[in-house]
Tab-separated table of C-alpha atoms and ligand atoms in Angstrom:
chain	number	residue	atom	x	y	z
D	29	MET	CA	-11.852	15.010	-11.590
D	30	GLU	CA	-13.769	11.750	-11.385
D	31	SER	CA	-16.379	10.491	-8.919
D	32	TYR	CA	-17.949	7.158	-8.042
D	33	TYR	CA	-21.733	6.954	-8.313
D	34	ILE	CA	-23.047	4.090	-6.209
D	35	GLU	CA	-26.532	2.623	-5.736
D	36	GLY	CA	-26.477	0.907	-2.355
D	37	GLY	CA	-28.265	-2.120	-0.966
D	38	VAL	CA	-27.138	-4.834	-3.377
D	39	PRO	CA	-25.348	-7.799	-1.740
D	40	LEU	CA	-22.027	-8.491	-3.476
D	41	ARG	CA	-21.748	-12.085	-4.673
D	42	GLY	CA	-19.382	-14.052	-6.862
D	43	GLU	CA	-15.709	-14.634	-7.302
D	44	TYR	CA	-12.766	-12.238	-7.391
D	45	ARG	CA	-9.073	-12.756	-8.161
D	46	VAL	CA	-6.957	-10.537	-5.939
D	47	LYS	CA	-4.480	-8.334	-7.801
D	48	GLY	CA	-0.785	-7.758	-7.162
D	49	ALA	CA	0.170	-5.779	-4.076
D	50	LYS	CA	0.699	-2.033	-4.320
D	51	ASN	CA	3.027	-2.126	-1.334
D	52	SER	CA	5.191	-4.808	-2.959
D	53	ALA	CA	5.145	-3.408	-6.465
D	54	LEU	CA	6.353	0.064	-5.463
D	55	PRO	CA	9.576	-0.938	-3.665
D	56	ILE	CA	10.234	-3.624	-6.293
D	57	LEU	CA	9.947	-1.055	-9.078
D	58	ALA	CA	12.398	1.177	-7.216
D	59	ALA	CA	14.652	-1.882	-6.811
D	60	THR	CA	14.882	-2.393	-10.594
D	61	ILE	CA	17.457	0.393	-10.469
D	62	CYS	CA	19.736	-1.446	-8.023
D	63	ARG	CA	21.120	-3.481	-10.906
D	64	ALA	CA	21.152	-2.660	-14.623
D	65	GLY	CA	18.784	-5.064	-16.312
D	66	VAL	CA	15.568	-5.823	-18.126
D	67	TYR	CA	12.858	-6.976	-15.765
D	68	GLU	CA	9.506	-8.508	-16.623
D	69	ILE	CA	7.202	-7.878	-13.704
D	70	TYR	CA	3.928	-9.762	-13.581
D	71	ASP	CA	0.886	-8.928	-11.481
D	72	CYS	CA	2.003	-5.332	-11.050
D	73	PRO	CA	-1.223	-3.405	-10.376
D	74	LYS	CA	-2.171	-0.644	-12.839
D	75	ILE	CA	-2.713	2.048	-10.234
D	76	GLY	CA	-1.919	5.742	-9.866
D	77	ASP	CA	1.040	5.228	-7.523
D	78	VAL	CA	2.634	2.716	-9.899
D	79	PHE	CA	2.198	5.112	-12.834
D	80	ALA	CA	3.832	7.860	-10.749
D	81	MET	CA	6.729	5.527	-9.885
D	82	LEU	CA	7.192	4.696	-13.585
D	83	GLU	CA	7.436	8.426	-14.374
D	84	ILE	CA	10.212	8.696	-11.804
D	85	LEU	CA	12.058	5.691	-13.273
D	86	LYS	CA	11.761	7.216	-16.761
D	87	SER	CA	13.103	10.548	-15.528
D	88	LEU	CA	16.208	8.675	-14.351
D	89	GLY	CA	16.756	7.052	-17.749
D	90	ALA	CA	14.819	3.782	-17.483
D	91	LYS	CA	12.424	2.551	-20.186
D	92	THR	CA	9.086	1.106	-19.155
D	93	ILE	CA	6.418	-0.603	-21.208
D	94	TRP	CA	3.277	-2.632	-20.471
D	95	GLU	CA	2.729	-5.750	-22.549
D	96	ASP	CA	-0.753	-6.841	-21.491
D	97	ASP	CA	-0.326	-7.748	-17.822
D	98	CYS	CA	3.437	-7.737	-17.904
D	99	LEU	CA	5.343	-4.590	-17.023
D	100	ILE	CA	8.811	-4.432	-18.543
D	101	VAL	CA	11.350	-2.147	-16.908
D	102	ASP	CA	14.692	-1.657	-18.634
D	103	SER	CA	17.057	0.014	-16.181
D	104	ARG	CA	20.252	-0.459	-18.199
D	105	ASN	CA	20.507	3.190	-19.190
D	106	VAL	CA	19.757	4.783	-15.847
D	107	ASP	CA	22.329	7.548	-15.687
D	108	ASP	CA	20.803	10.153	-13.389
D	109	TYR	CA	20.699	10.099	-9.619
D	110	ALA	CA	18.432	13.089	-8.955
D	111	VAL	CA	14.668	12.598	-8.733
D	112	PRO	CA	12.776	15.711	-9.934
D	113	GLU	CA	11.000	17.504	-7.096
D	114	SER	CA	7.645	17.585	-8.894
D	115	LEU	CA	7.629	13.771	-9.238
D	116	MET	CA	8.849	13.190	-5.675
D	117	SER	CA	5.848	14.974	-4.249
D	118	GLU	CA	3.422	12.670	-6.097
D	119	ILE	CA	3.971	9.572	-3.967
D	120	ARG	CA	5.352	8.589	-0.608
D	121	SER	CA	7.103	5.580	-2.157
D	122	SER	CA	9.483	7.857	-4.044
D	123	ILE	CA	11.556	7.611	-0.843
D	124	PHE	CA	12.620	4.099	-1.969
D	125	LEU	CA	14.618	5.663	-4.777
D	126	MET	CA	17.102	6.802	-2.173
D	127	GLY	CA	18.052	3.214	-1.337
D	128	SER	CA	18.053	1.938	-4.901
D	129	LEU	CA	20.044	4.849	-6.362
D	130	LEU	CA	22.641	4.468	-3.604
D	131	ALA	CA	22.897	0.759	-4.386
D	132	ARG	CA	23.421	1.504	-8.069
D	133	GLY	CA	25.831	4.421	-7.974
D	134	GLY	CA	26.490	5.636	-4.445
D	135	GLU	CA	24.647	8.921	-4.880
D	136	ALA	CA	21.025	10.089	-4.652
D	137	VAL	CA	19.239	13.423	-4.609
D	138	ILE	CA	15.601	13.376	-3.597
D	139	TYR	CA	13.055	15.683	-1.989
D	140	ARG	CA	10.687	15.097	0.892
D	141	PRO	CA	8.133	12.583	-0.431
D	142	GLY	CA	4.381	13.171	-0.909
D	143	GLY	CA	1.598	10.619	-0.425
D	144	CYS	CA	-1.591	10.364	1.618
D	145	ASP	CA	-2.265	13.107	4.120
D	146	ILE	CA	-2.653	10.866	7.149
D	147	GLY	CA	-0.525	12.783	9.616
D	148	ARG	CA	3.119	13.593	10.089
D	149	ARG	CA	5.186	11.106	8.140
D	150	PRO	CA	8.793	11.664	9.200
D	151	ILE	CA	11.758	9.999	7.494
D	152	ASP	CA	14.182	10.247	10.407
D	153	ILE	CA	14.616	6.454	10.667
D	154	HIS	CA	15.577	6.271	6.971
D	155	ILE	CA	18.103	9.109	7.345
D	156	ALA	CA	19.652	7.887	10.593
D	157	GLY	CA	20.019	4.388	9.106
D	158	LEU	CA	21.742	5.686	5.976
D	159	GLU	CA	24.162	7.702	8.084
D	160	GLN	CA	24.953	4.659	10.183
D	161	LEU	CA	25.636	2.725	6.984
D	162	GLY	CA	28.286	5.313	6.133
D	163	PHE	CA	26.494	7.672	3.756
D	164	GLU	CA	26.685	11.440	4.124
D	165	VAL	CA	23.226	12.978	4.165
D	166	ASP	CA	22.651	16.733	3.657
D	167	ILE	CA	19.187	18.171	3.974
D	168	LEU	CA	18.529	21.720	2.788
D	169	ASP	CA	15.073	23.211	2.146
D	170	GLY	CA	13.502	19.787	1.668
D	171	LYS	CA	16.256	18.635	-0.724
D	172	ILE	CA	18.018	15.514	0.501
D	173	ARG	CA	21.440	14.715	-0.918
D	174	CYS	CA	22.959	11.401	-0.028
D	175	LYS	CA	26.400	10.191	-1.054
D	176	GLY	CA	29.233	7.930	-0.117
D	177	ILE	CA	30.349	4.368	0.217
D	178	CYS	CA	28.385	2.090	2.453
D	179	HIS	CA	30.590	0.359	5.008
D	180	GLY	CA	27.759	-1.752	6.416
D	181	GLY	CA	27.499	-2.650	10.079
D	182	LYS	CA	24.769	-3.394	12.579
D	183	ILE	CA	21.792	-1.041	12.666
D	184	THR	CA	18.965	-1.267	15.155
D	185	MET	CA	15.917	0.688	14.044
D	186	PRO	CA	14.051	2.487	16.846
D	187	TYR	CA	10.714	1.414	15.306
D	188	PRO	CA	9.959	-1.314	12.737
D	189	SER	CA	9.189	1.084	9.876
D	190	VAL	CA	8.174	-0.720	6.680
D	191	GLY	CA	9.644	1.895	4.354
D	192	ALA	CA	12.885	2.329	6.304
D	193	THR	CA	13.437	-1.447	6.416
D	194	GLU	CA	13.040	-1.627	2.620
D	195	ASN	CA	15.146	1.460	1.927
D	196	LEU	CA	18.023	0.327	4.122
D	197	MET	CA	17.906	-3.194	2.640
D	198	MET	CA	18.528	-1.640	-0.778
D	199	ALA	CA	21.088	0.970	0.315
D	200	ALA	CA	23.149	-1.745	2.009
D	201	LEU	CA	23.456	-3.832	-1.184
D	202	ALA	CA	26.509	-1.996	-2.472
D	203	GLY	CA	28.269	-2.068	0.887
D	204	LYS	CA	31.999	-2.694	1.310
D	205	GLY	CA	30.946	-4.674	4.326
D	206	ASP	CA	27.863	-6.657	5.226
D	207	THR	CA	24.881	-5.195	7.065
D	208	ILE	CA	22.668	-6.531	9.816
D	209	LEU	CA	19.378	-4.667	10.250
D	210	GLU	CA	17.642	-5.209	13.574
D	211	ASN	CA	14.101	-4.455	14.738
D	212	CYS	CA	12.914	-4.671	11.124
D	213	ALA	CA	9.297	-4.619	10.027
D	214	ILE	CA	8.170	-8.126	9.056
D	215	GLU	CA	5.442	-7.404	6.475
D	216	PRO	CA	4.972	-9.963	3.641
D	217	GLU	CA	5.810	-7.167	1.181
D	218	ILE	CA	9.324	-6.957	2.666
D	219	VAL	CA	9.735	-10.685	2.058
D	220	ASP	CA	8.654	-10.006	-1.524
D	221	LEU	CA	11.274	-7.281	-1.966
D	222	GLN	CA	13.897	-9.708	-0.644
D	223	GLY	CA	12.632	-12.264	-3.185
D	224	PHE	CA	13.131	-9.778	-6.015
D	225	LEU	CA	16.598	-8.710	-4.832
D	226	ARG	CA	17.708	-12.340	-4.597
D	227	ASN	CA	16.250	-13.016	-8.019
D	228	ILE	CA	18.471	-10.300	-9.487
D	229	GLY	CA	21.602	-11.639	-7.836
D	230	PHE	CA	21.937	-10.013	-4.421
D	231	GLN	CA	22.244	-11.869	-1.156
D	232	VAL	CA	19.649	-10.814	1.382
D	233	PHE	CA	18.354	-13.092	4.124
D	234	GLY	CA	15.948	-12.938	7.010
D	235	ALA	CA	13.083	-10.791	5.669
D	236	GLY	CA	9.918	-11.753	7.503
D	237	THR	CA	11.863	-11.867	10.785
D	238	ASP	CA	13.042	-8.856	12.740
D	239	THR	CA	16.664	-9.314	11.642
D	240	ILE	CA	17.786	-8.963	8.031
D	241	PHE	CA	21.259	-9.701	6.711
D	242	VAL	CA	22.462	-7.939	3.552
D	243	LYS	CA	25.704	-9.073	1.907
D	244	GLY	CA	27.627	-6.068	0.632
D	245	SER	CA	28.483	-6.415	-3.043
D	246	TYR	CA	30.865	-3.460	-3.444
D	247	GLY	CA	33.313	-3.971	-6.294
D	248	ASN	CA	31.834	-7.206	-7.613
D	249	SER	CA	30.269	-5.421	-10.621
D	250	LEU	CA	26.703	-6.534	-9.873
D	251	SER	CA	25.395	-3.088	-10.695
D	252	LYS	CA	27.244	-2.996	-14.021
D	253	ASN	CA	26.635	-6.465	-15.485
D	254	SER	CA	23.172	-6.378	-16.927
D	255	ILE	CA	20.734	-9.268	-16.518
D	256	GLU	CA	17.225	-10.251	-17.600
D	257	ARG	CA	14.743	-11.571	-15.085
D	258	MET	CA	11.040	-12.104	-14.538
D	259	TYR	CA	9.226	-11.709	-11.231
D	260	PHE	CA	5.683	-12.150	-9.909
D	261	VAL	CA	4.484	-9.620	-7.333
D	262	ILE	CA	2.601	-11.117	-4.362
D	263	GLU	CA	-1.094	-10.545	-3.832
D	264	ASP	CA	-2.530	-7.400	-2.262
D	265	ARG	CA	-3.853	-8.316	1.180
D	266	ILE	CA	-5.229	-4.780	1.625
D	267	GLU	CA	-7.167	-4.920	-1.659
D	268	ALA	CA	-8.525	-8.303	-0.581
D	269	ALA	CA	-9.553	-6.958	2.835
D	270	THR	CA	-11.310	-4.013	1.159
D	271	TYR	CA	-13.396	-6.217	-1.157
D	272	MET	CA	-14.136	-8.568	1.730
D	273	ALA	CA	-15.443	-5.658	3.798
D	274	ALA	CA	-17.704	-4.707	0.885
D	275	VAL	CA	-18.993	-8.282	0.686
D	276	ILE	CA	-19.793	-8.694	4.365
D	277	GLY	CA	-21.035	-5.103	4.683
D	278	THR	CA	-23.643	-5.732	2.002
D	279	GLY	CA	-24.621	-9.150	3.375
D	280	GLY	CA	-23.197	-10.911	0.335
D	281	ARG	CA	-21.010	-13.954	-0.184
D	282	ALA	CA	-17.867	-14.275	-2.289
D	283	VAL	CA	-14.875	-16.430	-3.067
D	284	PHE	CA	-11.469	-14.763	-3.296
D	285	ARG	CA	-8.705	-16.429	-5.294
D	286	ASN	CA	-4.972	-15.687	-5.326
D	287	ILE	CA	-4.885	-14.873	-1.618
D	288	ARG	CA	-3.065	-16.748	1.147
D	289	PRO	CA	-5.217	-16.827	4.287
D	290	ASN	CA	-2.180	-16.769	6.605
D	291	ILE	CA	-1.189	-13.228	5.568
D	292	MET	CA	-4.727	-11.995	6.365
D	293	LYS	CA	-5.135	-13.570	9.777
D	294	SER	CA	-5.588	-10.407	11.846
D	295	VAL	CA	-8.218	-9.065	9.436
D	296	LEU	CA	-10.096	-12.352	9.132
D	297	ASP	CA	-10.129	-12.691	12.927
D	298	VAL	CA	-11.917	-9.339	13.230
D	299	TYR	CA	-14.350	-10.098	10.389
D	300	GLU	CA	-15.158	-13.434	12.076
D	301	ARG	CA	-15.713	-11.679	15.382
D	302	MET	CA	-18.228	-9.484	13.565
D	303	GLY	CA	-20.142	-12.556	12.460
D	304	ALA	CA	-18.521	-13.517	9.162
D	305	ILE	CA	-18.184	-17.186	8.298
D	306	VAL	CA	-14.778	-17.717	6.738
D	307	ARG	CA	-13.689	-20.812	4.786
D	308	THR	CA	-10.134	-21.066	3.573
D	309	SER	CA	-7.872	-23.313	1.552
D	310	ASP	CA	-4.318	-22.822	0.247
D	311	ASN	CA	-4.870	-19.815	-1.939
D	312	MET	CA	-8.558	-19.091	-1.475
D	313	ILE	CA	-10.855	-17.420	1.017
D	314	GLU	CA	-14.651	-17.594	0.954
D	315	LEU	CA	-16.722	-15.499	3.325
D	316	TRP	CA	-20.273	-14.440	4.090
D	317	VAL	CA	-22.361	-13.167	6.996
D	318	PRO	CA	-25.460	-15.220	7.839
D	319	LYS	CA	-26.974	-12.581	10.164
D	320	ASP	CA	-26.551	-8.899	10.966
D	321	LEU	CA	-23.026	-7.685	11.637
D	322	LYS	CA	-21.888	-7.706	15.263
D	323	ASN	CA	-19.652	-4.975	16.692
D	324	ALA	CA	-15.907	-5.409	16.350
D	325	GLY	CA	-15.150	-4.928	20.053
D	326	ILE	CA	-11.791	-3.202	20.445
D	327	VAL	CA	-9.458	-3.217	17.454
D	328	VAL	CA	-5.957	-1.722	17.606
D	329	THR	CA	-3.919	-1.067	14.465
D	330	GLN	CA	-0.388	-2.409	14.720
D	331	PRO	CA	2.609	-3.367	12.581
D	332	TYR	CA	2.240	-6.778	10.876
D	333	PRO	CA	1.021	-9.307	11.950
D	334	GLY	CA	-1.328	-6.971	13.848
D	335	PHE	CA	-4.428	-5.388	12.350
D	336	PRO	CA	-3.217	-3.186	9.438
D	337	THR	CA	-3.731	0.563	9.591
D	338	ASP	CA	-4.498	0.336	5.847
D	339	CYS	CA	-7.687	-1.610	6.706
D	340	GLN	CA	-8.812	0.678	9.505
D	341	PRO	CA	-11.074	3.032	7.490
D	342	GLN	CA	-12.842	0.094	5.802
D	343	LEU	CA	-13.406	-1.482	9.224
D	344	MET	CA	-14.820	1.779	10.541
D	345	THR	CA	-17.431	1.677	7.784
D	346	LEU	CA	-18.438	-1.868	8.763
D	347	CYS	CA	-18.660	-0.851	12.430
D	348	ALA	CA	-20.962	2.039	11.461
D	349	LYS	CA	-23.704	-0.499	10.654
D	350	ALA	CA	-22.790	-3.235	13.140
D	351	LYS	CA	-24.796	-3.918	16.294
D	352	GLY	CA	-23.434	-2.172	19.392
D	353	LEU	CA	-20.250	-0.299	20.198
D	354	SER	CA	-16.930	-0.782	18.459
D	355	THR	CA	-13.677	0.934	19.380
D	356	ILE	CA	-10.806	1.442	16.984
D	357	ARG	CA	-7.447	2.605	18.244
D	358	GLU	CA	-5.144	3.935	15.528
D	359	GLU	CA	-1.567	3.351	16.672
D	360	ILE	CA	0.350	3.853	13.411
D	361	PHE	CA	-0.634	7.208	11.892
D	362	GLU	CA	-1.747	10.236	13.845
D	363	SER	CA	-4.552	11.666	11.724
D	364	ARG	CA	-6.077	8.709	10.032
D	365	PHE	CA	-9.721	9.372	10.914
D	366	GLU	CA	-10.343	11.912	8.120
D	367	HIS	CA	-13.061	9.695	6.617
D	368	LYS	CA	-15.028	9.906	9.864
D	369	ASN	CA	-16.815	13.177	9.025
D	370	GLN	CA	-17.866	11.845	5.637
D	371	LEU	CA	-19.286	8.697	7.257
D	372	ILE	CA	-21.144	10.870	9.774
D	373	LYS	CA	-22.724	12.691	6.801
D	374	MET	CA	-24.107	9.304	5.775
D	375	GLY	CA	-25.645	8.724	9.198
D	376	ALA	CA	-22.819	7.050	11.097
D	377	ASP	CA	-22.438	7.707	14.805
D	378	ILE	CA	-18.709	8.136	15.434
D	379	GLU	CA	-16.776	10.037	18.055
D	380	THR	CA	-13.038	10.371	18.067
D	381	CYS	CA	-10.726	11.322	20.866
D	382	GLY	CA	-7.013	11.303	20.064
D	383	LYS	CA	-6.073	7.861	18.816
D	384	ASN	CA	-9.487	6.365	19.589
D	385	ALA	CA	-12.674	6.213	17.569
D	386	ILE	CA	-15.871	4.995	19.184
D	387	ILE	CA	-18.478	3.827	16.706
D	388	ARG	CA	-22.060	3.147	17.695
D	389	GLY	CA	-23.699	1.025	15.002
D	390	THR	CA	-26.808	2.455	13.306
D	391	GLU	CA	-29.413	0.493	11.345
D	392	ILE	CA	-29.280	2.574	8.202
D	393	LEU	CA	-26.614	4.506	6.317
D	394	HIS	CA	-27.952	7.063	3.836
D	395	GLY	CA	-26.655	7.739	0.344
D	396	ARG	CA	-24.972	11.173	0.293
D	397	GLU	CA	-22.398	13.177	-1.615
D	398	VAL	CA	-19.069	12.651	0.120
D	399	LYS	CA	-15.434	13.299	-0.625
D	400	ALA	CA	-12.469	10.932	-0.589
D	401	MET	CA	-9.725	12.509	1.496
D	402	ASP	CA	-7.089	9.794	1.040
D	403	LEU	CA	-6.648	6.344	-0.506
D	404	ARG	CA	-8.032	3.953	2.125
D	405	GLY	CA	-10.492	6.494	3.491
D	406	GLY	CA	-11.876	6.837	-0.043
D	407	ALA	CA	-12.255	3.063	-0.355
D	408	ALA	CA	-14.112	3.084	2.969
D	409	LEU	CA	-16.600	5.585	1.523
D	410	VAL	CA	-17.179	3.403	-1.534
D	411	ILE	CA	-17.997	0.508	0.813
D	412	ALA	CA	-20.302	2.807	2.801
D	413	GLY	CA	-22.076	3.711	-0.456
D	414	LEU	CA	-22.615	0.034	-1.246
D	415	MET	CA	-24.072	-0.494	2.256
D	416	ALA	CA	-26.263	2.638	2.218
D	417	GLU	CA	-29.819	3.263	1.108
D	418	GLY	CA	-30.018	5.335	-2.059
D	419	THR	CA	-27.309	6.977	-4.129
D	420	THR	CA	-23.869	7.904	-2.893
D	421	ILE	CA	-21.427	10.047	-4.825
D	422	VAL	CA	-17.796	9.759	-3.783
D	423	ARG	CA	-15.896	12.753	-5.146
D	424	ASP	CA	-12.137	12.823	-5.822
D	425	ALA	CA	-11.942	9.219	-6.967
D	426	PHE	CA	-8.279	9.800	-7.887
D	427	HIS	CA	-7.297	9.113	-4.284
D	428	VAL	CA	-8.817	5.641	-4.569
D	429	GLN	CA	-7.311	5.024	-8.003
D	430	ARG	CA	-3.864	5.621	-6.518
D	431	GLY	CA	-4.093	2.206	-4.870
D	432	TYR	CA	-6.910	0.183	-6.462
D	433	GLU	CA	-6.905	-0.991	-10.069
D	434	ASP	CA	-10.403	-0.569	-11.516
D	435	LEU	CA	-12.197	-0.814	-8.179
D	436	GLU	CA	-15.497	-0.160	-9.904
D	437	LYS	CA	-14.917	-3.054	-12.337
D	438	GLY	CA	-14.256	-5.444	-9.476
D	439	ILE	CA	-17.364	-4.333	-7.614
D	440	LYS	CA	-19.481	-4.645	-10.750
D	441	LEU	CA	-18.125	-8.142	-11.269
D	442	LEU	CA	-19.578	-8.982	-7.858
D	443	GLY	CA	-22.918	-7.452	-8.824
D	444	GLY	CA	-22.533	-4.026	-7.184
D	445	LEU	CA	-24.035	-0.952	-8.808
D	446	ILE	CA	-21.230	1.528	-9.295
D	447	GLU	CA	-19.988	3.802	-12.068
D	448	ARG	CA	-16.917	5.990	-12.262
D	449	LYS	CA	-17.741	9.213	-14.056
D	450	ARG	CA	-15.879	12.368	-14.932
D	451	GLU	CA	-17.488	15.348	-13.201
D	452	SER	CA	-19.008	17.834	-15.597
D	453	LYS	CA	-17.969	21.477	-15.200
D	454	LYS	CA	-21.444	22.321	-13.930
D	455	GLU	CA	-21.222	19.682	-11.180
D	456	LYS	CA	-17.832	20.934	-10.110
D	457	THR	CA	-18.970	24.491	-9.402
P	13	UD1	C1	3.960	1.481	4.645
P	13	UD1	C2	2.895	1.238	3.596
P	13	UD1	C3	1.613	1.929	4.019
P	13	UD1	C4	1.210	1.467	5.413
P	13	UD1	C5	2.360	1.633	6.388
P	13	UD1	C6	2.084	1.062	7.772
P	13	UD1	C7	4.139	1.047	1.517
P	13	UD1	C8	4.420	1.619	0.176
P	13	UD1	N1	3.349	1.758	2.319
P	13	UD1	O1	4.163	2.892	4.727
P	13	UD1	O2	0.596	1.568	3.077
P	13	UD1	O3	0.153	2.283	5.852
P	13	UD1	O4	3.525	0.962	5.887
P	13	UD1	O5	1.805	-0.292	7.698
P	13	UD1	O6	4.555	-0.056	1.859
P	13	UD1	N2	7.984	6.590	11.016
P	13	UD1	C9	8.849	7.467	11.658
P	13	UD1	N3	10.040	7.749	11.056
P	13	UD1	C10	10.415	7.198	9.864
P	13	UD1	C11	9.523	6.296	9.232
P	13	UD1	C12	8.319	6.020	9.851
P	13	UD1	O7	8.554	8.002	12.726
P	13	UD1	O8	11.516	7.487	9.360
P	13	UD1	C13	6.684	6.297	11.669
P	13	UD1	C14	5.518	6.824	10.802
P	13	UD1	O9	5.262	8.189	11.049
P	13	UD1	C15	4.390	5.934	11.242
P	13	UD1	C16	5.091	4.598	11.512
P	13	UD1	O10	6.469	4.902	11.683
P	13	UD1	O11	3.848	6.416	12.439
P	13	UD1	C17	4.891	3.570	10.407
P	13	UD1	O12	5.453	4.057	9.238
P	13	UD1	P1	6.104	3.083	8.148
P	13	UD1	O13	6.069	1.674	8.619
P	13	UD1	O14	7.436	3.654	7.769
P	13	UD1	O15	5.090	3.256	6.957
P	13	UD1	P2	5.426	3.503	5.451
P	13	UD1	O16	6.624	2.694	5.049
P	13	UD1	O17	5.435	4.966	5.173
């Protein structure tokens, strides 16, 4: 087990290039199975969830290799359609294999997926959508078997689920008929998945709006004729928002490259409300806070383009040291305030009631030993450590490494004092 050791109180300054998006890379990696081929994927982040996804692809017969920053996935020899249970439970994104395996061969066996413990994470929208597309779905003791020929049709999702939109987009590719998906999520990462699918020869239109059209390619041998392609994953707006929170939380100033301001609008609006000065150009954002942080007012997490739930814990940390009262309402996941108790240990004044968290800003956060409970909550604790007086130890760094490539390297680059260390046996007891 590894931990972050952080000396707080140093303003983060400098320049940072935002890495490729976790939430694009994972469905795109699953999508490499939709069509036999050799794919060079650039800007794929080297994070725990990606490594777990690569293990799944290998178990199905794919070959994967990193050549510097390029990830090569060779899916020509994928010949299995059953994802091992042990690998399924590693990551939530394993659910995407259902769509891609169905696109490739009309059959998939998966288990209920794992991932962050941030509340009930049902997959009913995925299952209902697959059934409406014409697949037979059997669920027994957590094992999900899905088979059949997709006839396509019009499907209206009851909620714009990101994962279900992506899964159904892939499952519909091998349809005998075309598919129209309605009430889709409109996240930039879904547009990126569409970009990849088009790049490898499929016809998908409309991603980024609430209606997506998928041309069924049954019988036209797309899945058999192998191709070679390269693809660049889009930038990680959540990674960017996390570093930005660390910069403004420590009273620093930094320039972020490889980030489009328009996909970060809801986050930048809140940071500005808290007193940040934000300057943007095409692919760059610079920000700093000239005075103390102001409270965030009322912030509600919502599907894109609303404030992302994946930035909520980091915002809570900022609010803990901002002047006055801030209220955060978590509308996406039901128990996503697990980091709250750890922040309270550091001196934060936070009360939660159902979906709401009320945060009264304090002047000082204190360095303490705390524990990452999930990916974004863990990142929020690292930020808290950077903002606190004294030393903070964030245990169970693996949660953070699931979604951030070398977070400590990035923070050091900006002048922060942080080390990632393996816990000695003595420390663990
Ligand atoms: C994706 C992101 C995750 C982000 C989340 C919300 C990836 C790999 N992960 O997760 O980082 O936090 O979007 O922006 O892209 N729901 C159902 N039934 C379903 C599916 C979802 O009720 O079948 C509910 C969920 O419980 C949750 C809400 O819908 O309350 C949003 O979930 P969804 O958009 O599906 O999130 P994920 O795709 O899991």
